[in-house]
Structure formats: C-alpha cells, structure tokens
C-alpha cells in the first residue's frame, strides 16, 4: 500500500463530517490542511482533528506542495470554479454536491479533468449504505426482474434558522432549492440503481419558508425501460423521513426511513414468488459490508487512485444526476413533459437558473 494521501478540507460545515471520515481511514488519508475564510470557526475544528495547517486563502491552498487532494465543502456556487482551480494546480479533487450549477459547467470540468491528469470525484455518499448496495447487487444479478414502479420521498425539516445563513435559499449562491440541495442524494440513488430517466414532469413551489428557491417538489419520471417513478420532496415535514420503495417483478424493496441514513440497513426485501427467496439469499451470500457514507466513498476513492480504475462516483454519473435536475426545472417551468437527454441547444443547458 502507498503512503496515505495528503488531503486538505475546504469549509468546516459538512467538512467536519469529511474530516471524521478521513480520521477513520488513517492508512489511506492524512489531513495536512484545513482551509476556511472563517478562522474563528475553523480553529477549534483544526484542534479537534490533529492541528493541521490552517490556510484561510483558497489560492494559497492550491499552491501548497504538501497537499495531494483538495476536498471542497464550500457553499454550492463556489464548487465549479474552485474545482477547476484545484485541477489546474495539479491536485486531485473531491467536491460536495451540487458539483456545478449547469451542465455546461460540468462539461467544462470533464474536459479540465481529462487535461489535468488528475481525478475529480463528486460526492454522493448515500450510495454506499448497505441496504442500497444489497439492492444494487440483486439488480445486477438479475434477481429483481424488471421495475414496475418506484417512490422516492425526501421529507425533511428546515426552518428560518437554517435559511438565516446568507448563501442558502438564494438561486445565485445555493443554485436551487430542495431539488438541488436536499433531494439530490435520493434522486442520484434512483439513477445509480435503475439507470437513465427518459422523461419527467414536475411542479415546484415555495410554501414552507420565505426564500427565493423552491422548498416543495412533486415529480413523475419514466425510466428508460418504461418503469415509472414518483419523487416527493419538502423541507416542511414535522416528522423527517427519507424513503425509497421499489416494486420489481420478482420482489419489492423498501428502505428504512431514517432521514440521513435510509440507504443503510435495514431494508425490507419481500419476494413475490416462492423460488425468489432462495435466489435473494444466494445473491447476498457473498455480500461484504464495507464502510458506509463518506468513509465508504473515500475508501473506494483511495482504491481508484491507486489502481487507476473508475471512481466510486464518476463525473458522468454526477452529470446524469444534474441532467435530471435540469430536466426537472425545465418541466416545472414549462408545465410540460421534459424528455432527456438535455442537449447543448436546450435553453437550460447553460444553467437551470437561466432567466
Ligand atoms: N453531502 C451531504 O450530505 C451534504 C450535507 C450538507 C451540506 N452539503 C453541501 O456542502 C456545501 C457546504 O454546506 P454547509 O452546510 O457545510 O455550509 P456552511 O455554510 O455551514 O459551511 C461552509 C463553510 O465554507 C466556508 N467558506 C465559504 N467561502 C469560502 C472560501 N472561498 N474559501 C474557504 N472557505 C470558504 C465558510 O466560512 C463556511 O465555514 C454545500 O454545497 C452543501 O450543498 C452536503
């Protein structure tokens, strides 16, 4: 095994959860720097995580020669430009969601990554929960049969205190509302497990908070193989849940409803036919539970850096999720079904917040 990768975490909000995950993987990663404009906030975090160097200025961090990986956990509108700057500086990059505010910017990042010889990994840590991983295994081994219908619920709770942070609730800085910030994990999981979406209809509304962006979504999707799905999102749920529920020809699969760990066990898998139980047991017999969440994504990242193999979340996959997001906003704006793919000629290719 190689020396641990030297990583710098930028932004100490959700960045603290990234630091915790790196700390759990000491053979793979060593945190060599923390970057945040807000030194008051960053200082105690640095002390709690082994006192790495504190670097307030992002450009200075990009020039640091003791950093292999820059992990971007800053407000959403900064992601694409900071990722680009880090790639140009010769760093590998991890970037929180959403990777960018447009498919155009994602395509620029794909080109920049290819030119840089470095790797850029978007964050979608929910994928690595054991419940979701087991269902993926059942799908890949043909145990589930074809999909009939799926429901995805992201019913969380956010109030005025959450939106008091100046960059939240604004299109220019958060890049969108619940479709971009909160439900994007659940929608990414849908694509990760089931593949491309063919078309979408959607309505969005701002009903819970006094903000510029949407905080409720109702959408329907048609998957490439004809299966149907519904997406329901709000940050106005008194009782918070996340839930995925799949009805396949051979089984139904339902996640637990813990809002931020619903992809972990337990999931309820119910066989539709007498012989399916045996096939499920056989397929899951070799399942090896690895780390979940951020640690699950980071350990696979280190393996991909070492082997040169595919990243656990690829740029193309993150692009597909942002393509679905773009289509959702287009459908909502036009009150019409939006087909995918979104072409470069589409009015929202350069940004779903285009006037
Ligand atoms: N994957 C997840 O589950 C998850 C969860 C929460 C947030 N996020 C994403 O993480 C990002 C950050 O969200 P948050 O809730 O942590 O926000 P936050 O406002 O709590 O933290 C952001 C930090 O970035 C710092 N910062 C801002 N501009 C900077 C700059 N130019 N250079 C260095 N530091 C800078 C701020 O001082 C702040 O400490 C968002 O894009 C959000 O969508 C992802």
Coordinates of C-alpha atoms and ligand atoms in Angstrom, one line a residue:
X1 CA 0.0 0.0 0.0
X2 CA 1.2 3.5 -0.8
X3 CA 1.7 6.4 1.7
X4 CA -1.6 8.0 2.9
X5 CA -2.9 10.7 0.6
X6 CA -2.4 14.2 2.0
X7 CA -5.8 15.9 1.9
X8 CA -7.0 19.4 2.6
X9 CA -10.6 20.1 3.6
X10 CA -12.1 23.4 2.5
X11 CA -15.1 24.6 4.5
X12 CA -15.8 23.4 8.0
X13 CA -19.6 22.9 7.9
X14 CA -20.2 19.5 6.4
X15 CA -16.4 19.4 6.0
X16 CA -16.3 18.3 9.7
X17 CA -18.1 15.0 8.6
X18 CA -15.5 14.6 5.9
X19 CA -12.7 15.1 8.5
X20 CA -14.3 12.5 10.7
X21 CA -14.4 10.0 7.8
X22 CA -10.7 10.7 6.9
X23 CA -9.8 10.1 10.5
X24 CA -11.4 6.7 10.3
X25 CA -9.1 5.8 7.4
X26 CA -5.6 6.6 8.7
X27 CA -3.9 4.1 6.3
X28 CA -5.4 5.9 3.4
X29 CA -5.5 9.6 4.3
X30 CA -3.8 12.2 6.4
X31 CA -5.3 15.7 6.7
X32 CA -2.5 18.1 6.1
X33 CA -4.5 21.4 5.9
X34 CA -7.9 22.9 6.6
X35 CA -9.0 26.0 4.6
X36 CA -11.8 28.3 5.7
X37 CA -12.3 32.0 5.4
X38 CA -13.8 32.0 8.9
X39 CA -10.8 31.3 11.1
X40 CA -12.9 31.6 14.3
X41 CA -15.0 28.7 13.1
X42 CA -12.0 26.7 11.7
X43 CA -9.6 26.9 14.6
X44 CA -11.4 24.6 17.1
X45 CA -12.1 22.2 14.2
X46 CA -8.4 22.1 13.4
X47 CA -7.6 21.5 17.0
X48 CA -10.1 18.6 17.1
X49 CA -8.5 17.0 14.1
X50 CA -4.8 16.9 14.9
X51 CA -4.0 20.5 14.3
X52 CA -3.2 20.5 10.6
X53 CA -2.2 23.8 9.0
X54 CA -4.9 26.4 8.8
X55 CA -5.0 28.2 5.4
X56 CA -7.6 30.9 5.1
X57 CA -7.0 31.7 1.4
X58 CA -8.0 29.1 -1.2
X59 CA -5.4 30.2 -3.8
X60 CA -2.7 29.8 -1.2
X61 CA -4.0 26.3 -0.5
X62 CA -3.9 25.4 -4.2
X63 CA -0.2 26.4 -4.2
X64 CA 0.6 24.2 -1.1
X65 CA 3.0 21.4 -2.1
X66 CA 2.1 19.2 0.8
X67 CA -1.4 18.6 -0.5
X68 CA -2.4 15.8 -2.9
X69 CA -6.2 16.1 -2.7
X70 CA -8.4 19.2 -2.2
X71 CA -11.8 18.4 -0.7
X72 CA -14.3 21.2 -1.5
X73 CA -17.1 21.7 1.1
X74 CA -17.8 25.4 0.5
X75 CA -21.2 26.9 -0.4
X76 CA -22.6 25.5 -3.6
X77 CA -21.9 28.4 -6.0
X78 CA -18.2 28.1 -5.4
X79 CA -17.8 24.4 -6.3
X80 CA -17.2 24.5 -10.1
X81 CA -14.7 27.4 -10.1
X82 CA -12.8 26.0 -7.0
X83 CA -12.7 22.5 -8.6
X84 CA -11.3 23.9 -11.8
X85 CA -8.7 25.9 -10.0
X86 CA -7.5 22.9 -8.0
X87 CA -7.3 20.7 -11.1
X88 CA -5.2 23.4 -12.9
X89 CA -3.0 23.5 -9.8
X90 CA -2.3 19.8 -10.2
X91 CA -4.5 18.5 -7.3
X92 CA -6.9 15.6 -7.1
X93 CA -10.3 17.0 -6.2
X94 CA -13.3 15.8 -4.1
X95 CA -16.3 18.1 -4.4
X96 CA -19.5 18.3 -2.4
X97 CA -22.9 18.4 -4.2
X98 CA -24.0 20.0 -6.3
X99 CA -20.9 19.8 -8.4
X100 CA -21.9 22.8 -10.5
X101 CA -24.9 25.0 -11.4
X102 CA -25.2 23.9 -15.1
X103 CA -24.4 21.0 -17.4
X104 CA -22.2 23.5 -19.3
X105 CA -20.0 23.9 -16.2
X106 CA -20.0 20.1 -15.7
X107 CA -18.8 19.6 -19.3
X108 CA -16.0 22.1 -18.7
X109 CA -15.0 20.2 -15.6
X110 CA -15.0 16.9 -17.5
X111 CA -12.7 18.5 -20.1
X112 CA -10.4 20.0 -17.4
X113 CA -10.1 16.7 -15.6
X114 CA -9.1 14.9 -18.7
X115 CA -6.5 17.6 -19.5
X116 CA -5.1 17.7 -15.9
X117 CA -4.2 14.0 -15.5
X118 CA -5.8 14.3 -12.0
X119 CA -9.1 12.9 -10.7
X120 CA -12.2 14.8 -9.7
X121 CA -14.8 12.9 -7.6
X122 CA -18.2 14.3 -6.9
X123 CA -19.7 13.4 -3.5
X124 CA -22.8 11.1 -3.4
X125 CA -22.1 9.3 -0.1
X126 CA -25.6 7.9 0.3
X127 CA -24.9 5.3 -2.4
X128 CA -22.7 3.3 -0.1
X129 CA -25.3 2.3 2.5
X130 CA -25.5 -1.5 2.9
X131 CA -29.3 -1.6 2.1
X132 CA -28.8 0.2 -1.2
X133 CA -25.6 -1.8 -2.0
X134 CA -27.5 -5.1 -1.5
X135 CA -30.3 -4.0 -3.8
X136 CA -27.8 -3.0 -6.4
X137 CA -26.3 -6.5 -6.2
X138 CA -29.8 -8.0 -6.6
X139 CA -30.5 -5.8 -9.7
X140 CA -27.1 -6.5 -11.3
X141 CA -27.6 -10.3 -10.8
X142 CA -31.0 -10.2 -12.5
X143 CA -32.8 -11.3 -9.3
X144 CA -35.2 -8.4 -9.1
X145 CA -36.7 -8.7 -12.6
X146 CA -37.9 -5.5 -14.3
X147 CA -39.2 -2.5 -12.4
X148 CA -42.9 -1.6 -12.3
X149 CA -42.9 1.4 -10.0
X150 CA -40.7 3.3 -7.5
X151 CA -41.4 6.1 -5.0
X152 CA -38.8 8.4 -3.6
X153 CA -39.6 10.6 -0.6
X154 CA -37.4 13.2 0.9
X155 CA -39.4 14.8 3.6
X156 CA -37.1 16.8 5.8
X157 CA -37.5 19.8 8.0
X158 CA -35.7 23.2 7.6
X159 CA -36.8 26.5 9.1
X160 CA -35.8 30.1 9.4
X161 CA -32.6 29.4 11.4
X162 CA -31.3 27.2 8.6
X163 CA -32.1 29.8 5.9
X164 CA -30.5 32.6 8.0
X165 CA -27.1 31.5 6.6
X166 CA -26.8 34.1 3.8
X167 CA -25.9 31.8 0.9
X168 CA -28.9 29.5 1.5
X169 CA -32.3 30.0 -0.1
X170 CA -30.9 32.1 -3.0
X171 CA -30.5 30.9 -6.6
X172 CA -27.2 32.7 -7.1
X173 CA -25.5 31.0 -4.2
X174 CA -27.4 27.8 -3.3
X175 CA -28.0 27.3 -7.1
X176 CA -31.5 25.9 -6.4
X177 CA -33.8 24.7 -3.7
X178 CA -34.7 21.3 -2.3
X179 CA -34.2 19.7 -5.8
X180 CA -30.6 20.7 -5.8
X181 CA -29.6 20.7 -2.1
X182 CA -31.7 18.1 -0.2
X183 CA -33.2 15.5 -2.6
X184 CA -30.3 15.3 -5.0
X185 CA -28.9 12.3 -3.0
X186 CA -32.2 10.4 -3.2
X187 CA -32.5 11.1 -6.9
X188 CA -28.9 10.2 -7.6
X189 CA -29.6 6.8 -5.9
X190 CA -32.5 6.3 -8.2
X191 CA -30.2 6.7 -11.3
X192 CA -27.4 4.7 -9.6
X193 CA -29.7 1.7 -9.1
X194 CA -32.1 1.9 -12.1
X195 CA -30.3 3.7 -14.9
X196 CA -31.4 6.6 -17.1
X197 CA -34.6 8.5 -17.0
X198 CA -36.4 9.0 -20.3
X199 CA -38.8 11.8 -19.3
X200 CA -40.0 13.9 -16.4
X201 CA -43.0 16.0 -15.3
X202 CA -42.7 18.3 -12.3
X203 CA -44.2 21.0 -10.2
X204 CA -42.3 23.1 -7.7
X205 CA -43.4 25.5 -5.0
X206 CA -42.1 27.7 -2.2
X207 CA -44.5 27.0 0.7
X208 CA -42.5 26.4 3.9
X209 CA -40.0 29.2 4.2
X210 CA -39.7 32.8 2.9
X211 CA -37.0 32.1 0.4
X212 CA -36.3 32.6 -3.3
X213 CA -35.8 28.9 -4.1
X214 CA -38.4 26.1 -4.1
X215 CA -38.9 24.0 -0.9
X216 CA -41.5 21.5 -2.3
X217 CA -41.4 19.3 -5.3
X218 CA -43.7 16.7 -6.9
X219 CA -42.4 15.0 -10.0
X220 CA -43.0 11.8 -12.0
X221 CA -40.4 10.0 -14.0
X222 CA -40.4 7.4 -16.8
X223 CA -37.3 5.3 -16.7
X224 CA -35.5 4.2 -19.9
X225 CA -37.0 0.7 -19.6
X226 CA -40.6 2.0 -19.1
X227 CA -40.7 1.7 -15.3
X228 CA -42.5 4.6 -13.5
X229 CA -41.4 6.7 -10.5
X230 CA -42.7 9.5 -8.3
X231 CA -40.5 12.0 -6.4
X232 CA -41.8 13.9 -3.5
X233 CA -39.7 16.5 -1.7
X234 CA -40.3 19.0 1.1
X235 CA -38.5 20.6 4.0
X236 CA -41.8 21.1 5.8
X237 CA -42.2 17.6 7.3
X238 CA -42.8 17.6 11.1
X239 CA -41.5 14.0 11.2
X240 CA -38.5 13.7 9.0
X241 CA -38.1 10.7 6.7
X242 CA -36.3 9.5 3.6
X243 CA -37.7 6.5 1.8
X244 CA -37.1 4.6 -1.4
X245 CA -39.7 1.9 -2.3
X246 CA -39.2 -0.3 -5.4
X247 CA -41.7 -2.7 -6.9
X248 CA -40.0 -5.1 -9.2
X249 CA -41.4 -8.1 -11.0
X250 CA -39.8 -10.6 -8.5
X251 CA -39.6 -8.6 -5.3
X252 CA -40.4 -5.3 -3.5
X253 CA -37.6 -3.4 -1.7
X254 CA -38.2 -0.7 0.9
X255 CA -35.6 1.3 2.6
X256 CA -35.7 2.2 6.3
X257 CA -36.9 5.8 6.9
X258 CA -34.1 7.4 8.9
X259 CA -33.8 10.7 7.1
X260 CA -30.0 10.8 6.7
X261 CA -29.1 7.1 6.8
X262 CA -32.0 5.5 4.9
X263 CA -29.7 3.7 2.5
X264 CA -28.1 1.8 5.4
X265 CA -29.7 -1.4 6.7
X266 CA -32.3 -2.5 7.4
X267 CA -34.2 -2.6 4.1
X268 CA -37.3 -4.8 3.8
X269 CA -37.0 -7.2 0.8
X270 CA -40.1 -9.2 0.1
X271 CA -40.1 -12.0 -2.5
X272 CA -43.0 -12.1 -5.0
X273 CA -42.6 -15.8 -5.9
X274 CA -41.8 -19.0 -3.9
X275 CA -38.4 -19.5 -5.6
X276 CA -37.2 -15.9 -5.2
X277 CA -36.2 -16.2 -1.5
X278 CA -33.5 -18.7 -2.4
X279 CA -32.2 -16.5 -5.3
X280 CA -32.1 -13.5 -2.9
X281 CA -30.2 -15.5 -0.3
X282 CA -27.8 -16.9 -2.8
X283 CA -27.1 -13.4 -4.4
X284 CA -26.5 -11.8 -1.0
X285 CA -24.4 -14.7 0.5
X286 CA -21.1 -13.1 -0.7
X287 CA -22.1 -9.5 0.2
X288 CA -19.2 -7.9 2.1
X289 CA -20.2 -4.9 4.2
X290 CA -17.6 -2.2 3.8
X291 CA -17.6 1.4 5.2
X292 CA -20.7 3.4 4.5
X293 CA -21.4 7.1 3.9
X294 CA -18.4 9.4 3.4
X295 CA -15.9 6.8 4.6
X296 CA -17.4 4.4 2.2
X297 CA -16.9 6.8 -0.7
X298 CA -13.4 7.8 0.4
X299 CA -12.0 4.3 0.8
X300 CA -13.2 3.5 -2.7
X301 CA -11.7 6.8 -3.9
X302 CA -8.3 5.8 -2.5
X303 CA -8.5 2.4 -4.2
X304 CA -9.4 4.0 -7.5
X305 CA -6.5 6.5 -7.2
X306 CA -4.1 3.6 -6.6
X307 CA -5.4 1.3 -9.3
X308 CA -6.3 4.0 -11.9
X309 CA -9.8 2.3 -12.1
X310 CA -13.2 4.0 -12.2
X311 CA -14.1 6.4 -9.3
X312 CA -16.9 5.3 -7.0
X313 CA -18.9 8.3 -8.2
X314 CA -17.8 9.3 -11.7
X315 CA -18.2 12.7 -13.3
X316 CA -20.5 11.2 -15.9
X317 CA -22.8 9.9 -13.2
X318 CA -22.9 13.3 -11.4
X319 CA -23.6 14.8 -14.8
X320 CA -26.6 12.4 -15.2
X321 CA -28.0 13.5 -11.8
X322 CA -27.6 17.2 -12.7
X323 CA -29.2 16.5 -16.1
X324 CA -32.2 15.1 -14.3
X325 CA -32.2 18.2 -12.1
X326 CA -32.1 20.4 -15.1
X327 CA -34.9 18.5 -16.7
X328 CA -37.0 18.7 -13.5
X329 CA -36.6 22.5 -13.5
X330 CA -37.4 22.7 -17.2
X331 CA -40.6 20.6 -16.8
X332 CA -41.7 22.7 -13.8
X333 CA -41.0 25.9 -15.7
X334 CA -42.9 24.9 -18.8
X335 CA -45.6 22.9 -17.1
X336 CA -44.8 20.2 -19.7
X337 CA -43.1 16.8 -20.0
X338 CA -39.4 17.2 -20.5
X339 CA -37.6 14.4 -22.4
X340 CA -34.0 13.5 -21.7
X341 CA -31.2 13.9 -22.7
X342 CA -30.9 17.6 -22.3
X343 CA -28.9 18.8 -25.4
X344 CA -26.4 21.6 -25.6
X345 CA -29.1 23.6 -27.5
X346 CA -31.5 23.4 -24.6
X347 CA -32.4 26.7 -23.0
X348 CA -31.3 25.5 -19.6
X349 CA -28.1 23.7 -20.7
X350 CA -26.1 26.8 -19.5
X351 CA -27.9 26.8 -16.2
X352 CA -31.3 25.8 -14.7
X353 CA -31.5 29.3 -13.3
X354 CA -31.3 31.0 -16.7
X355 CA -33.8 33.8 -16.9
Ligands
LIG1 N1 -23.2 15.5 1.2 C1 -24.0 15.9 2.1 O1 -24.7 15.2 2.8 C2 -24.0 17.4 2.4 C3 -24.6 17.8 3.7 C4 -24.6 19.2 3.9 C5 -24.0 20.1 3.0 N2 -23.6 19.7 1.8 C6 -23.0 20.6 0.8 O2 -21.8 21.2 1.4 C7 -21.7 22.5 1.0 C8 -21.5 23.3 2.3 O3 -22.6 23.3 3.1 P1 -22.5 23.6 4.6 O4 -23.9 23.3 5.2 O5 -21.4 22.9 5.2 O6 -22.3 25.2 4.6 P2 -21.7 26.1 5.7 O7 -22.1 27.5 5.4 O8 -22.1 25.6 7.1 O9 -20.1 25.9 5.6 C9 -19.4 26.5 4.5 C10 -18.0 26.9 5.0 O10 -17.3 27.3 3.9 C11 -16.5 28.5 4.2 N3 -16.2 29.2 3.0 C12 -17.0 30.0 2.3 N4 -16.3 30.5 1.2 C13 -15.1 30.1 1.3 C14 -13.9 30.3 0.5 N5 -13.9 31.0 -0.6 N6 -12.8 29.6 0.9 C15 -12.7 28.9 2.1 N7 -13.8 28.7 2.8 C16 -14.9 29.3 2.5 C17 -17.4 29.2 5.2 O11 -16.7 30.1 6.0 C18 -18.1 28.1 6.0 O12 -17.4 27.8 7.2 C19 -23.0 22.9 0.2 O13 -22.7 22.9 -1.2 C20 -23.9 21.8 0.6 O14 -24.8 21.5 -0.5 C21 -23.6 18.3 1.5

